[in-house]
Structures are given as C-alpha cells and as structure tokens.
Amino acid sequence: MEISGPGGIWQAQSAATEITTRLRTGTGRAVLREGRQGQLIVGSASELRRYQDEADLLSGRFFLRGPVAVHVAGHHVVMDGPGQLRVDLGPIERRVAVIAGRLRIALRGQTVEVGAGQQVALDSGRFSAFRETDPWYAAQFRGWARPPWRRCAVRSGCWNAAIRGWRDWGMI
C-alpha cells in the first residue's frame, strides 16, 4: 500500500495511518474502516483518494460493507444501513453492484435506489441483474508451513504449545 506524499511521490505505508491524499495498492488488498462503522476492502492495483471527508474510488475494484458513503467515479453512493456492495472501475467494466441491502446513487442528476441482486453501469446508467461469480474480497489464503510439533520435543514441555499451534493452523 502506498500513499501519495508531497509533490505526488508515492510512499510505502505499513502501519495504520489517516488517508489525507491518495492511496493505491499493489499486489494484495487493504482493509479500511470508515468512521460510521462501515468497511472498505481495496483490491489489488486499485486507487482511491479522500474527497469531502469520504473515500473517492478512482480505479480498480472495491468491496464495501454498510453503512457507508463514498464517491464512485463522480457519483455519490450512500448505503445507510447494513449491506454489501462491490465496485468495479476497470477499463472495460465500470459498475456498482449490490450484494445485500439497498443503496442510493446519484445518476444523471437524479438519486436512484439500487437493491440486492442489481447492478448499475456507471457509463450508461443501465440497470441489470447481478449475481456474484468472483468473490475476490472473500478469498481465504491457507497453506501449510512447518508443523508446530517439529519445533519441540515431547519431553521438553512444549507439547501444549504444539497443540495450540495445530489449532491456530486449523489442523484440529
């Protein structure tokens, strides 16, 4: 994750920090929390900025849990209650899709509501059905590392630590 610094120079960030300019991700994803208890997951190769004290999603893909209020490619999006939505801002597809709940979006000078199972194309304003086929935001990375029992001998008194390690790794 990088934040735009003075003179527009990108600076790597590894600790929690307030975003006052632009943020971009490389490989992986970043999880941001908004002040109203919402959550924003920023996908790989995505970029956003802070605009009028809200996130302004510029490019890439995003997953949001409501309640949230954001700007998406010049459109104000508000989800007042609990819910989930995804935003795709790529070169081919630019859309807002509601997975659960309802949201309001400013489109062509009007505020319209979008419900669960619907998506709106930002360039045309066209509504269509939405069914999730690529839940990238819910990916769980699991793997096997050196098993915890290899780090200690039974007689050394660390057997309980090995059992806890197995639980942490989802092995028991």
Short mmCIF file of C-alpha atoms in Angstrom, two decimals:
data_model
loop_
_atom_site.label_atom_id
_atom_site.label_comp_id
_atom_site.label_asym_id
_atom_site.label_seq_id
_atom_site.Cartn_x
_atom_site.Cartn_y
_atom_site.Cartn_z
CA MET A 1 0.00 0.00 0.00
CA GLU A 2 1.30 3.45 -0.89
CA ILE A 3 0.13 6.95 -0.07
CA SER A 4 0.76 9.98 -2.22
CA GLY A 5 3.11 12.32 -0.40
CA PRO A 6 4.42 15.82 -1.04
CA GLY A 7 4.98 16.51 -4.70
CA GLY A 8 2.90 13.47 -5.69
CA ILE A 9 5.63 10.99 -4.72
CA TRP A 10 4.25 7.61 -3.63
CA GLN A 11 5.44 6.45 -0.21
CA ALA A 12 5.04 2.89 1.09
CA GLN A 13 2.93 2.51 4.25
CA SER A 14 2.93 -0.48 6.55
CA ALA A 15 1.30 0.99 9.66
CA ALA A 16 -2.20 2.34 10.18
CA THR A 17 -2.46 5.95 9.08
CA GLU A 18 -5.10 8.50 8.17
CA ILE A 19 -5.52 8.98 4.43
CA THR A 20 -5.41 12.65 3.52
CA THR A 21 -4.42 12.38 -0.16
CA ARG A 22 -4.40 9.32 -2.43
CA LEU A 23 -3.89 5.65 -1.65
CA ARG A 24 -3.04 2.84 -4.04
CA THR A 25 -2.49 -0.86 -3.63
CA GLY A 26 -0.08 -3.09 -5.48
CA THR A 27 -0.45 -6.81 -5.01
CA GLY A 28 -2.88 -7.90 -2.32
CA ARG A 29 -5.63 -5.91 -0.68
CA ALA A 30 -6.11 -3.32 2.03
CA VAL A 31 -8.92 -3.10 4.59
CA LEU A 32 -10.06 0.40 5.56
CA ARG A 33 -12.69 1.39 8.07
CA GLU A 34 -14.90 4.42 7.74
CA GLY A 35 -15.99 6.48 10.75
CA ARG A 36 -19.62 5.31 10.55
CA GLN A 37 -18.66 1.65 11.18
CA GLY A 38 -18.53 0.74 7.51
CA GLN A 39 -15.70 -1.18 5.93
CA LEU A 40 -13.93 -0.82 2.60
CA ILE A 41 -11.75 -3.55 1.11
CA VAL A 42 -9.47 -2.24 -1.62
CA GLY A 43 -8.46 -4.83 -4.22
CA SER A 44 -5.12 -5.27 -5.98
CA ALA A 45 -3.97 -2.46 -8.28
CA SER A 46 -6.68 -0.08 -7.05
CA GLU A 47 -6.61 3.62 -6.22
CA LEU A 48 -8.70 5.99 -4.15
CA ARG A 49 -8.46 9.44 -2.66
CA ARG A 50 -10.10 11.40 0.11
CA TYR A 51 -12.72 13.85 -1.12
CA GLN A 52 -15.13 15.83 1.10
CA ASP A 53 -14.20 13.56 4.05
CA GLU A 54 -15.26 10.45 2.13
CA ALA A 55 -13.45 7.91 0.01
CA ASP A 56 -13.47 8.67 -3.71
CA LEU A 57 -12.92 5.40 -5.56
CA LEU A 58 -10.86 6.11 -8.68
CA SER A 59 -9.82 2.83 -10.28
CA GLY A 60 -9.71 -0.89 -9.54
CA ARG A 61 -12.12 -2.95 -7.52
CA PHE A 62 -13.62 -2.44 -4.10
CA PHE A 63 -15.90 -4.24 -1.65
CA LEU A 64 -17.87 -2.26 0.92
CA ARG A 65 -19.91 -3.21 3.99
CA GLY A 66 -22.52 -0.68 5.05
CA PRO A 67 -23.27 1.71 6.41
CA VAL A 68 -21.00 3.66 4.05
CA ALA A 69 -20.96 6.82 1.95
CA VAL A 70 -18.43 7.10 -0.89
CA HIS A 71 -17.88 8.72 -4.26
CA VAL A 72 -17.53 6.38 -7.22
CA ALA A 73 -16.27 7.86 -10.50
CA GLY A 74 -18.12 11.12 -9.81
CA HIS A 75 -21.30 9.50 -8.42
CA HIS A 76 -22.22 9.78 -4.75
CA VAL A 77 -23.19 6.39 -3.25
CA VAL A 78 -24.82 6.02 0.18
CA MET A 79 -25.78 2.82 1.98
CA ASP A 80 -27.46 3.92 5.22
CA GLY A 81 -27.86 0.51 6.84
CA PRO A 82 -26.15 -2.83 6.84
CA GLY A 83 -25.41 -4.32 3.45
CA GLN A 84 -22.70 -5.20 0.96
CA LEU A 85 -21.74 -3.81 -2.41
CA ARG A 86 -18.89 -4.10 -4.84
CA VAL A 87 -17.49 -1.53 -7.20
CA ASP A 88 -15.58 -2.37 -10.36
CA LEU A 89 -13.76 0.50 -12.09
CA GLY A 90 -11.77 -1.13 -14.85
CA PRO A 91 -11.11 -0.17 -18.45
CA ILE A 92 -13.98 -2.35 -19.70
CA GLU A 93 -16.47 -2.56 -16.85
CA ARG A 94 -17.49 0.33 -14.58
CA ARG A 95 -20.28 -0.68 -12.25
CA VAL A 96 -21.78 -0.65 -8.77
CA ALA A 97 -23.39 -3.95 -7.73
CA VAL A 98 -25.45 -4.55 -4.58
CA ILE A 99 -24.91 -7.92 -2.95
CA ALA A 100 -27.10 -7.32 0.12
CA GLY A 101 -29.15 -4.36 1.35
CA ARG A 102 -30.04 -1.17 -0.54
CA LEU A 103 -28.17 1.94 -1.60
CA ARG A 104 -28.79 5.32 -3.19
CA ILE A 105 -26.67 6.59 -6.06
CA ALA A 106 -26.64 9.97 -7.81
CA LEU A 107 -27.00 9.24 -11.54
CA ARG A 108 -27.65 11.79 -14.28
CA GLY A 109 -28.90 14.44 -11.87
CA GLN A 110 -31.26 12.09 -10.02
CA THR A 111 -30.97 9.92 -6.96
CA VAL A 112 -31.98 6.32 -7.61
CA GLU A 113 -32.18 3.27 -5.37
CA VAL A 114 -30.46 0.00 -6.14
CA GLY A 115 -31.39 -3.18 -4.29
CA ALA A 116 -29.78 -6.54 -3.64
CA GLY A 117 -29.16 -8.50 -6.82
CA GLN A 118 -28.98 -5.40 -9.01
CA GLN A 119 -26.11 -3.58 -10.67
CA VAL A 120 -25.84 -0.27 -12.47
CA ALA A 121 -23.39 0.51 -15.25
CA LEU A 122 -21.86 3.88 -14.45
CA ASP A 123 -21.21 4.92 -18.06
CA SER A 124 -24.70 4.20 -19.42
CA GLY A 125 -26.83 4.29 -16.25
CA ARG A 126 -28.35 0.96 -17.31
CA PHE A 127 -29.67 -1.37 -14.59
CA SER A 128 -29.40 -5.17 -14.79
CA ALA A 129 -29.47 -8.26 -12.60
CA PHE A 130 -26.34 -9.10 -10.64
CA ARG A 131 -25.13 -12.50 -9.45
CA GLU A 132 -21.75 -12.77 -7.78
CA THR A 133 -19.36 -15.01 -9.71
CA ASP A 134 -15.99 -13.70 -8.47
CA PRO A 135 -15.96 -13.02 -4.71
CA TRP A 136 -12.30 -11.91 -4.69
CA TYR A 137 -12.89 -9.98 -1.44
CA ALA A 138 -13.73 -13.20 0.43
CA ALA A 139 -10.64 -15.15 -0.64
CA GLN A 140 -9.06 -17.11 2.19
CA PHE A 141 -5.41 -17.93 1.82
CA ARG A 142 -4.49 -21.14 3.60
CA GLY A 143 -1.36 -23.14 3.38
CA TRP A 144 0.88 -25.49 5.23
CA ALA A 145 4.04 -24.38 6.91
CA ARG A 146 6.37 -26.38 9.08
CA PRO A 147 4.11 -28.21 11.54
CA PRO A 148 4.34 -26.90 15.12
CA TRP A 149 5.29 -30.31 16.58
CA ARG A 150 8.57 -30.24 14.63
CA ARG A 151 9.72 -27.28 16.73
CA CYS A 152 9.79 -29.05 20.06
CA ALA A 153 10.26 -32.45 21.62
CA VAL A 154 7.56 -34.08 23.73
CA ARG A 155 9.89 -34.21 26.75
CA SER A 156 10.78 -30.52 26.54
CA GLY A 157 7.44 -29.44 27.97
CA CYS A 158 6.22 -27.57 24.92
CA TRP A 159 3.70 -30.18 23.76
CA ASN A 160 0.76 -27.94 24.81
CA ALA A 161 2.22 -25.16 22.68
CA ALA A 162 2.28 -27.56 19.72
CA ILE A 163 -1.40 -28.44 20.29
CA ARG A 164 -2.27 -24.70 20.38
CA GLY A 165 -0.27 -24.28 17.17
CA TRP A 166 -2.26 -27.03 15.48
CA ARG A 167 -5.49 -25.26 16.43
CA ASP A 168 -4.15 -21.94 15.10
CA TRP A 169 -3.32 -23.61 11.80
CA GLY A 170 -6.76 -25.22 11.59
CA MET A 171 -5.33 -28.72 11.84
CA ILE A 172 -7.55 -29.79 14.76
#
